[in-house]
Amino acid sequence: MTRLILICGLPGAGKSTLARRIVAGRPAVRLCPDEWMEDLRIDLFDEDTRDRLERRFWVHAQELLRLGQTVVLESGFWVRAERDEKRLAARALGTGVELHYLTAPVDELARRIAARAAAGEPGAVPISRELLDTYVPLFEAPTAEELALFDQPAEVNRAAGSPDR
Ligand SMILES: Nc1ncnc2c1ncn2[C@@H]1O[C@H](COP(=O)(O)OP(=O)(O)OP(=O)(O)O)[C@@H](O)[C@H]1O
Ligand SMILES: [Mg+2]
C-alpha cells in the first residue's frame, strides 16, 4: 500500500539513518533537504531556502503519492500542525500515513551531532550545543493520542535498541 512516511525528531535523533533504512527495505522515495542543499551548494543554515525547498518537496511528495509511490519525508516535523496537515492530506489522497518519532536525551543528541561532524557524513548540519538547546523548547513531541491517528509503521529492519516510536 502507498504510504506517506513522516520522520519526526530533533537534530541527531536518527531521522536520516532511519529513512535510509526504510528505503533500503522497500520501494520508497526519500526526500532529504540537507542532502539536496549540500549537493546544490546551498548554505545549510539558509532557513528561507530550506523552507522553500521543503514546501516544494511537499508538493512533489503529493504528486508521487497520487502515482502510487511511497515517500519518506525526514524534515523533523517539530510542530503538531505540520504533522496534522500532512496526515490529513495523505488521508484525502487515500494513502496510508506513518509517523516515526525518534527521541534521545539532549546530551546524546549533541554527542551524535559532534560525532557525525567529525566523521564528515554527507548532509550533516554542524549544529552547536547552544543552537541545539534553543531548539528543544520549540519541539512539540507527539503524544500517544496523536501517534494513534497514524497507521502502524511497517516493520523496519532496525538495529537492536534503536529508538523508534
Ligand atoms: N539510534 C542511534 N543510536 C546511536 N547513534 C545513532 C542512532 N541513530 C543515528 N545515530 C547516529 O547519530 C548521528 C545522527 O543521526 P542522523 O544523521 O540520522 O540524525 P538526523 O535526525 O537525521 O539529524 P539532522 O536533523 O541533523 O539531519 C549519525 O552519525 C548516526 O549514525
Ligand atoms: Mg538528517
PDB file of N, CA and C in Angstrom, residues 44-93:
ATOM      1  N   LEU A  44      23.610  25.358   4.491  1.00  0.00           N
ATOM      2  CA  LEU A  44      22.665  24.543   5.265  1.00  0.00           C
ATOM      3  C   LEU A  44      21.929  25.362   6.332  1.00  0.00           C
ATOM      4  N   PHE A  45      22.426  26.575   6.616  1.00  0.00           N
ATOM      5  CA  PHE A  45      21.742  27.449   7.580  1.00  0.00           C
ATOM      6  C   PHE A  45      20.899  28.528   6.887  1.00  0.00           C
ATOM      7  N   ASP A  46      20.714  28.395   5.565  1.00  0.00           N
ATOM      8  CA  ASP A  46      19.841  29.319   4.825  1.00  0.00           C
ATOM      9  C   ASP A  46      18.395  28.845   5.031  1.00  0.00           C
ATOM     10  N   GLU A  47      17.776  29.336   6.101  1.00  0.00           N
ATOM     11  CA  GLU A  47      16.464  28.811   6.524  1.00  0.00           C
ATOM     12  C   GLU A  47      15.356  29.160   5.527  1.00  0.00           C
ATOM     13  N   ASP A  48      15.508  30.295   4.846  1.00  0.00           N
ATOM     14  CA  ASP A  48      14.486  30.690   3.877  1.00  0.00           C
ATOM     15  C   ASP A  48      14.464  29.702   2.706  1.00  0.00           C
ATOM     16  N   THR A  49      15.645  29.379   2.197  1.00  0.00           N
ATOM     17  CA  THR A  49      15.727  28.411   1.099  1.00  0.00           C
ATOM     18  C   THR A  49      15.283  27.031   1.575  1.00  0.00           C
ATOM     19  N   ARG A  50      15.655  26.686   2.791  1.00  0.00           N
ATOM     20  CA  ARG A  50      15.222  25.386   3.339  1.00  0.00           C
ATOM     21  C   ARG A  50      13.691  25.314   3.380  1.00  0.00           C
ATOM     22  N   ASP A  51      13.044  26.391   3.839  1.00  0.00           N
ATOM     23  CA  ASP A  51      11.571  26.398   3.903  1.00  0.00           C
ATOM     24  C   ASP A  51      10.979  26.235   2.509  1.00  0.00           C
ATOM     25  N   ARG A  52      11.549  26.940   1.537  1.00  0.00           N
ATOM     26  CA  ARG A  52      11.005  26.844   0.173  1.00  0.00           C
ATOM     27  C   ARG A  52      11.236  25.452  -0.402  1.00  0.00           C
ATOM     28  N   LEU A  53      12.412  24.889  -0.145  1.00  0.00           N
ATOM     29  CA  LEU A  53      12.696  23.529  -0.632  1.00  0.00           C
ATOM     30  C   LEU A  53      11.731  22.526   0.010  1.00  0.00           C
ATOM     31  N   GLU A  54      11.487  22.679   1.309  1.00  0.00           N
ATOM     32  CA  GLU A  54      10.583  21.741   1.988  1.00  0.00           C
ATOM     33  C   GLU A  54       9.158  21.880   1.469  1.00  0.00           C
ATOM     34  N   ARG A  55       8.751  23.109   1.150  1.00  0.00           N
ATOM     35  CA  ARG A  55       7.406  23.279   0.567  1.00  0.00           C
ATOM     36  C   ARG A  55       7.329  22.604  -0.797  1.00  0.00           C
ATOM     37  N   ARG A  56       8.425  22.732  -1.576  1.00  0.00           N
ATOM     38  CA  ARG A  56       8.459  22.107  -2.902  1.00  0.00           C
ATOM     39  C   ARG A  56       8.474  20.581  -2.784  1.00  0.00           C
ATOM     40  N   PHE A  57       9.198  20.083  -1.796  1.00  0.00           N
ATOM     41  CA  PHE A  57       9.215  18.627  -1.534  1.00  0.00           C
ATOM     42  C   PHE A  57       7.802  18.138  -1.227  1.00  0.00           C
ATOM     43  N   TRP A  58       7.059  18.957  -0.496  1.00  0.00           N
ATOM     44  CA  TRP A  58       5.707  18.536  -0.102  1.00  0.00           C
ATOM     45  C   TRP A  58       4.795  18.465  -1.323  1.00  0.00           C
ATOM     46  N   VAL A  59       4.928  19.439  -2.238  1.00  0.00           N
ATOM     47  CA  VAL A  59       4.158  19.390  -3.494  1.00  0.00           C
ATOM     48  C   VAL A  59       4.549  18.133  -4.272  1.00  0.00           C
ATOM     49  N   HIS A  60       5.842  17.905  -4.385  1.00  0.00           N
ATOM     50  CA  HIS A  60       6.356  16.749  -5.127  1.00  0.00           C
ATOM     51  C   HIS A  60       5.920  15.440  -4.467  1.00  0.00           C
ATOM     52  N   ALA A  61       5.969  15.412  -3.148  1.00  0.00           N
ATOM     53  CA  ALA A  61       5.558  14.196  -2.425  1.00  0.00           C
ATOM     54  C   ALA A  61       4.110  13.846  -2.751  1.00  0.00           C
ATOM     55  N   GLN A  62       3.253  14.859  -2.814  1.00  0.00           N
ATOM     56  CA  GLN A  62       1.839  14.581  -3.104  1.00  0.00           C
ATOM     57  C   GLN A  62       1.663  14.081  -4.541  1.00  0.00           C
ATOM     58  N   GLU A  63       2.475  14.602  -5.459  1.00  0.00           N
ATOM     59  CA  GLU A  63       2.428  14.094  -6.843  1.00  0.00           C
ATOM     60  C   GLU A  63       2.823  12.617  -6.863  1.00  0.00           C
ATOM     61  N   LEU A  64       3.864  12.287  -6.134  1.00  0.00           N
ATOM     62  CA  LEU A  64       4.329  10.894  -6.090  1.00  0.00           C
ATOM     63  C   LEU A  64       3.283   9.988  -5.439  1.00  0.00           C
ATOM     64  N   LEU A  65       2.678  10.457  -4.360  1.00  0.00           N
ATOM     65  CA  LEU A  65       1.654   9.653  -3.679  1.00  0.00           C
ATOM     66  C   LEU A  65       0.482   9.374  -4.616  1.00  0.00           C
ATOM     67  N   ARG A  66       0.090  10.384  -5.388  1.00  0.00           N
ATOM     68  CA  ARG A  66      -1.016  10.198  -6.347  1.00  0.00           C
ATOM     69  C   ARG A  66      -0.675   9.137  -7.379  1.00  0.00           C
ATOM     70  N   LEU A  67       0.619   8.994  -7.672  1.00  0.00           N
ATOM     71  CA  LEU A  67       1.072   7.995  -8.647  1.00  0.00           C
ATOM     72  C   LEU A  67       1.318   6.634  -7.997  1.00  0.00           C
ATOM     73  N   GLY A  68       1.028   6.545  -6.700  1.00  0.00           N
ATOM     74  CA  GLY A  68       1.161   5.260  -6.026  1.00  0.00           C
ATOM     75  C   GLY A  68       2.546   4.997  -5.469  1.00  0.00           C
ATOM     76  N   GLN A  69       3.337   6.078  -5.349  1.00  0.00           N
ATOM     77  CA  GLN A  69       4.718   5.926  -4.873  1.00  0.00           C
ATOM     78  C   GLN A  69       4.821   6.289  -3.387  1.00  0.00           C
ATOM     79  N   THR A  70       5.336   5.391  -2.602  1.00  0.00           N
ATOM     80  CA  THR A  70       5.584   5.685  -1.185  1.00  0.00           C
ATOM     81  C   THR A  70       6.726   6.691  -1.054  1.00  0.00           C
ATOM     82  N   VAL A  71       6.542   7.654  -0.136  1.00  0.00           N
ATOM     83  CA  VAL A  71       7.504   8.750   0.033  1.00  0.00           C
ATOM     84  C   VAL A  71       7.903   8.852   1.503  1.00  0.00           C
ATOM     85  N   VAL A  72       9.194   9.088   1.729  1.00  0.00           N
ATOM     86  CA  VAL A  72       9.700   9.307   3.088  1.00  0.00           C
ATOM     87  C   VAL A  72      10.151  10.758   3.208  1.00  0.00           C
ATOM     88  N   LEU A  73       9.570  11.475   4.172  1.00  0.00           N
ATOM     89  CA  LEU A  73       9.981  12.846   4.465  1.00  0.00           C
ATOM     90  C   LEU A  73      10.630  12.864   5.843  1.00  0.00           C
ATOM     91  N   GLU A  74      11.788  13.489   5.945  1.00  0.00           N
ATOM     92  CA  GLU A  74      12.562  13.417   7.189  1.00  0.00           C
ATOM     93  C   GLU A  74      12.945  14.803   7.695  1.00  0.00           C
ATOM     94  N   SER A  75      12.011  15.760   7.515  1.00  0.00           N
ATOM     95  CA  SER A  75      12.318  17.154   7.873  1.00  0.00           C
ATOM     96  C   SER A  75      12.175  17.463   9.364  1.00  0.00           C
ATOM     97  N   GLY A  76      11.822  16.481  10.167  1.00  0.00           N
ATOM     98  CA  GLY A  76      11.781  16.699  11.605  1.00  0.00           C
ATOM     99  C   GLY A  76      10.382  16.914  12.158  1.00  0.00           C
ATOM    100  N   PHE A  77       9.569  17.695  11.433  1.00  0.00           N
ATOM    101  CA  PHE A  77       8.159  17.903  11.810  1.00  0.00           C
ATOM    102  C   PHE A  77       8.002  18.181  13.303  1.00  0.00           C
ATOM    103  N   TRP A  78       8.568  19.322  13.715  1.00  0.00           N
ATOM    104  CA  TRP A  78       8.597  19.684  15.135  1.00  0.00           C
ATOM    105  C   TRP A  78       7.236  20.065  15.680  1.00  0.00           C
ATOM    106  N   VAL A  79       6.346  20.526  14.768  1.00  0.00           N
ATOM    107  CA  VAL A  79       5.093  21.142  15.213  1.00  0.00           C
ATOM    108  C   VAL A  79       3.917  20.247  14.827  1.00  0.00           C
ATOM    109  N   ARG A  80       3.004  20.075  15.754  1.00  0.00           N
ATOM    110  CA  ARG A  80       1.853  19.198  15.505  1.00  0.00           C
ATOM    111  C   ARG A  80       1.068  19.633  14.270  1.00  0.00           C
ATOM    112  N   ALA A  81       0.892  20.937  14.080  1.00  0.00           N
ATOM    113  CA  ALA A  81       0.092  21.419  12.947  1.00  0.00           C
ATOM    114  C   ALA A  81       0.656  20.938  11.608  1.00  0.00           C
ATOM    115  N   GLU A  82       1.993  20.878  11.496  1.00  0.00           N
ATOM    116  CA  GLU A  82       2.610  20.394  10.241  1.00  0.00           C
ATOM    117  C   GLU A  82       2.277  18.916  10.042  1.00  0.00           C
ATOM    118  N   ARG A  83       2.317  18.164  11.145  1.00  0.00           N
ATOM    119  CA  ARG A  83       2.045  16.716  11.056  1.00  0.00           C
ATOM    120  C   ARG A  83       0.579  16.479  10.740  1.00  0.00           C
ATOM    121  N   ASP A  84      -0.310  17.303  11.343  1.00  0.00           N
ATOM    122  CA  ASP A  84      -1.754  17.180  11.067  1.00  0.00           C
ATOM    123  C   ASP A  84      -2.016  17.457   9.587  1.00  0.00           C
ATOM    124  N   GLU A  85      -1.400  18.509   9.066  1.00  0.00           N
ATOM    125  CA  GLU A  85      -1.616  18.881   7.659  1.00  0.00           C
ATOM    126  C   GLU A  85      -1.251  17.709   6.751  1.00  0.00           C
ATOM    127  N   LYS A  86      -0.118  17.094   7.039  1.00  0.00           N
ATOM    128  CA  LYS A  86       0.364  16.031   6.163  1.00  0.00           C
ATOM    129  C   LYS A  86      -0.464  14.757   6.322  1.00  0.00           C
ATOM    130  N   ARG A  87      -0.852  14.474   7.546  1.00  0.00           N
ATOM    131  CA  ARG A  87      -1.693  13.285   7.771  1.00  0.00           C
ATOM    132  C   ARG A  87      -3.031  13.436   7.050  1.00  0.00           C
ATOM    133  N   LEU A  88      -3.655  14.599   7.190  1.00  0.00           N
ATOM    134  CA  LEU A  88      -4.972  14.816   6.576  1.00  0.00           C
ATOM    135  C   LEU A  88      -4.870  14.805   5.052  1.00  0.00           C
ATOM    136  N   ALA A  89      -3.787  15.359   4.504  1.00  0.00           N
ATOM    137  CA  ALA A  89      -3.613  15.361   3.045  1.00  0.00           C
ATOM    138  C   ALA A  89      -3.447  13.935   2.534  1.00  0.00           C
ATOM    139  N   ALA A  90      -2.664  13.138   3.243  1.00  0.00           N
ATOM    140  CA  ALA A  90      -2.475  11.738   2.831  1.00  0.00           C
ATOM    141  C   ALA A  90      -3.809  10.990   2.885  1.00  0.00           C
ATOM    142  N   ARG A  91      -4.566  11.221   3.945  1.00  0.00           N
ATOM    143  CA  ARG A  91      -5.883  10.565   4.054  1.00  0.00           C
ATOM    144  C   ARG A  91      -6.781  10.990   2.891  1.00  0.00           C
ATOM    145  N   ALA A  92      -6.745  12.276   2.534  1.00  0.00           N
ATOM    146  CA  ALA A  92      -7.581  12.776   1.429  1.00  0.00           C
ATOM    147  C   ALA A  92      -7.169  12.129   0.106  1.00  0.00           C
ATOM    148  N   LEU A  93      -5.874  11.831  -0.031  1.00  0.00           N
ATOM    149  CA  LEU A  93      -5.381  11.168  -1.248  1.00  0.00           C
ATOM    150  C   LEU A  93      -5.651   9.662  -1.221  1.00  0.00           C
TER     151      LEU A  93
END
